Amino acid sequence: MEQPHEITVDVSRTWDRPVVTVPVLACLSLVGGQLPSFSAQANLWTLGTGGALIWLGLGNRVQRRPAPRRLGRGTVWWLLPAALFGVLEGATFVMAVGDEFPTFSRLADPLLEDGLVRSAAWFAWLAAFWGLVRR
């Protein structure tokens, strides 16, 4: 007679659920967005939050999601604009002679002066980094 197979289910930890992580990332981004750009406090906050996420990603403290086996056909259409953006950003950075050819980063500076927009950018950065940690 066959023995029944044991079924196991991975239960995510309480702090690893979106109900907890999204508000935590929102609070971290609100603090980071209120710090003055390129200040010592902002640099330390960036290094601290990034370092904590790297530490979580390198350890076994976070439940991993399975990586996709193969990239879909639409991946090229997402990578093409990203690569084009990177090439244009790099070229304008190298060729920049004053404000004649400003980089996209330089053009975004007036938008990022607002604390709320900067906090939203922080949240996007943290959410993307958290997605990498989960892989």
GROMACS .gro file of C-alpha atoms in nm:
model
  135
    1MET     CA    1   0.000   0.000   0.000
    2GLU     CA    2   0.130   0.341  -0.094
    3GLN     CA    3   0.206   0.599   0.167
    4PRO     CA    4   0.039   0.939   0.117
    5HIS     CA    5   0.278   1.207  -0.003
    6GLU     CA    6   0.353   1.485   0.235
    7ILE     CA    7   0.238   1.824   0.112
    8THR     CA    8   0.433   2.129   0.220
    9VAL     CA    9   0.337   2.489   0.176
   10ASP     CA   10   0.575   2.780   0.212
   11VAL     CA   11   0.413   3.034   0.441
   12SER     CA   12   0.551   3.381   0.405
   13ARG     CA   13   0.658   3.558   0.718
   14THR     CA   14   0.430   3.829   0.851
   15TRP     CA   15   0.676   4.109   0.775
   16ASP     CA   16   0.729   3.976   0.421
   17ARG     CA   17   0.372   4.036   0.303
   18PRO     CA   18   0.271   4.336   0.086
   19VAL     CA   19   0.039   4.463   0.363
   20VAL     CA   20   0.352   4.524   0.571
   21THR     CA   21   0.622   4.594   0.313
   22VAL     CA   22   0.439   4.860   0.109
   23PRO     CA   23   0.374   5.091   0.411
   24VAL     CA   24   0.733   5.038   0.530
   25LEU     CA   25   0.869   5.130   0.186
   26ALA     CA   26   0.630   5.429   0.178
   27CYS     CA   27   0.759   5.554   0.516
   28LEU     CA   28   1.121   5.508   0.409
   29SER     CA   29   1.055   5.697   0.085
   30LEU     CA   30   0.877   5.982   0.266
   31VAL     CA   31   1.178   6.032   0.490
   32GLY     CA   32   1.423   6.002   0.200
   33GLY     CA   33   1.222   6.242  -0.015
   34GLN     CA   34   1.231   6.516   0.248
   35LEU     CA   35   1.610   6.518   0.278
   36PRO     CA   36   1.795   6.784   0.075
   37SER     CA   37   1.948   6.651  -0.246
   38PHE     CA   38   2.314   6.548  -0.233
   39SER     CA   39   2.341   6.627   0.139
   40ALA     CA   40   2.531   6.408   0.384
   41GLN     CA   41   2.199   6.300   0.539
   42ALA     CA   42   2.056   6.199   0.200
   43ASN     CA   43   2.371   6.007   0.109
   44LEU     CA   44   2.372   5.823   0.443
   45TRP     CA   45   1.998   5.745   0.408
   46THR     CA   46   2.055   5.610   0.056
   47LEU     CA   47   2.351   5.398   0.164
   48GLY     CA   48   2.162   5.274   0.471
   49THR     CA   49   1.843   5.171   0.292
   50GLY     CA   50   2.031   5.029  -0.006
   51GLY     CA   51   2.269   4.841   0.224
   52ALA     CA   52   1.980   4.695   0.423
   53LEU     CA   53   1.811   4.576   0.105
   54ILE     CA   54   2.137   4.423  -0.020
   55TRP     CA   55   2.178   4.247   0.316
   56LEU     CA   56   1.825   4.109   0.291
   57GLY     CA   57   1.885   4.000  -0.068
   58LEU     CA   58   2.210   3.819   0.004
   59GLY     CA   59   2.074   3.638   0.309
   60ASN     CA   60   1.800   3.380   0.332
   61ARG     CA   61   1.564   3.602   0.529
   62VAL     CA   62   1.324   3.672   0.241
   63GLN     CA   63   1.118   3.412   0.060
   64ARG     CA   64   1.230   3.394  -0.302
   65ARG     CA   65   1.006   3.402  -0.605
   66PRO     CA   66   1.095   3.165  -0.886
   67ALA     CA   67   1.287   3.329  -1.169
   68PRO     CA   68   1.129   3.307  -1.514
   69ARG     CA   69   1.271   3.024  -1.723
   70ARG     CA   70   1.279   3.225  -2.042
   71LEU     CA   71   1.216   3.585  -2.130
   72GLY     CA   72   0.909   3.658  -2.339
   73ARG     CA   73   0.903   3.804  -2.688
   74GLY     CA   74   0.801   4.146  -2.559
   75THR     CA   75   1.123   4.179  -2.358
   76VAL     CA   76   1.312   4.324  -2.654
   77TRP     CA   77   1.054   4.600  -2.686
   78TRP     CA   78   1.113   4.690  -2.320
   79LEU     CA   79   1.490   4.665  -2.340
   80LEU     CA   80   1.520   4.872  -2.657
   81PRO     CA   81   1.395   5.202  -2.504
   82ALA     CA   82   1.595   5.138  -2.186
   83ALA     CA   83   1.915   5.081  -2.388
   84LEU     CA   84   1.844   5.387  -2.603
   85PHE     CA   85   1.791   5.595  -2.289
   86GLY     CA   86   2.120   5.469  -2.145
   87VAL     CA   87   2.311   5.549  -2.464
   88LEU     CA   88   2.164   5.900  -2.491
   89GLU     CA   89   2.224   5.969  -2.120
   90GLY     CA   90   2.585   5.854  -2.147
   91ALA     CA   91   2.650   6.044  -2.470
   92THR     CA   92   2.507   6.372  -2.339
   93PHE     CA   93   2.702   6.328  -2.015
   94VAL     CA   94   3.029   6.281  -2.204
   95MET     CA   95   2.962   6.558  -2.458
   96ALA     CA   96   2.814   6.806  -2.210
   97VAL     CA   97   2.979   7.144  -2.234
   98GLY     CA   98   2.772   7.343  -1.989
   99ASP     CA   99   2.397   7.343  -2.047
  100GLU     CA  100   2.412   7.307  -2.425
  101PHE     CA  101   2.341   6.931  -2.410
  102PRO     CA  102   2.178   6.864  -2.071
  103THR     CA  103   2.135   6.505  -1.955
  104PHE     CA  104   1.794   6.364  -1.868
  105SER     CA  105   1.903   6.368  -1.505
  106ARG     CA  106   1.971   6.740  -1.530
  107LEU     CA  107   1.634   6.798  -1.698
  108ALA     CA  108   1.462   6.612  -1.412
  109ASP     CA  109   1.619   6.835  -1.143
  110PRO     CA  110   1.335   7.094  -1.145
  111LEU     CA  111   1.081   6.815  -1.097
  112LEU     CA  112   1.280   6.656  -0.816
  113GLU     CA  113   1.296   6.984  -0.621
  114ASP     CA  114   0.944   6.908  -0.497
  115GLY     CA  115   0.955   6.684  -0.191
  116LEU     CA  116   0.647   6.485  -0.291
  117VAL     CA  117   0.785   6.403  -0.638
  118ARG     CA  118   1.120   6.313  -0.483
  119SER     CA  119   0.939   6.084  -0.236
  120ALA     CA  120   0.755   5.916  -0.526
  121ALA     CA  121   1.089   5.862  -0.703
  122TRP     CA  122   1.229   5.718  -0.381
  123PHE     CA  123   0.932   5.482  -0.356
  124ALA     CA  124   0.984   5.365  -0.716
  125TRP     CA  125   1.353   5.304  -0.645
  126LEU     CA  126   1.280   5.111  -0.324
  127ALA     CA  127   1.000   4.907  -0.484
  128ALA     CA  128   1.225   4.810  -0.777
  129PHE     CA  129   1.506   4.720  -0.537
  130TRP     CA  130   1.263   4.514  -0.324
  131GLY     CA  131   1.158   4.329  -0.638
  132LEU     CA  132   1.523   4.243  -0.702
  133VAL     CA  133   1.563   4.127  -0.341
  134ARG     CA  134   1.271   3.889  -0.385
  135ARG     CA  135   1.433   3.725  -0.690
   0.00000   0.00000   0.00000
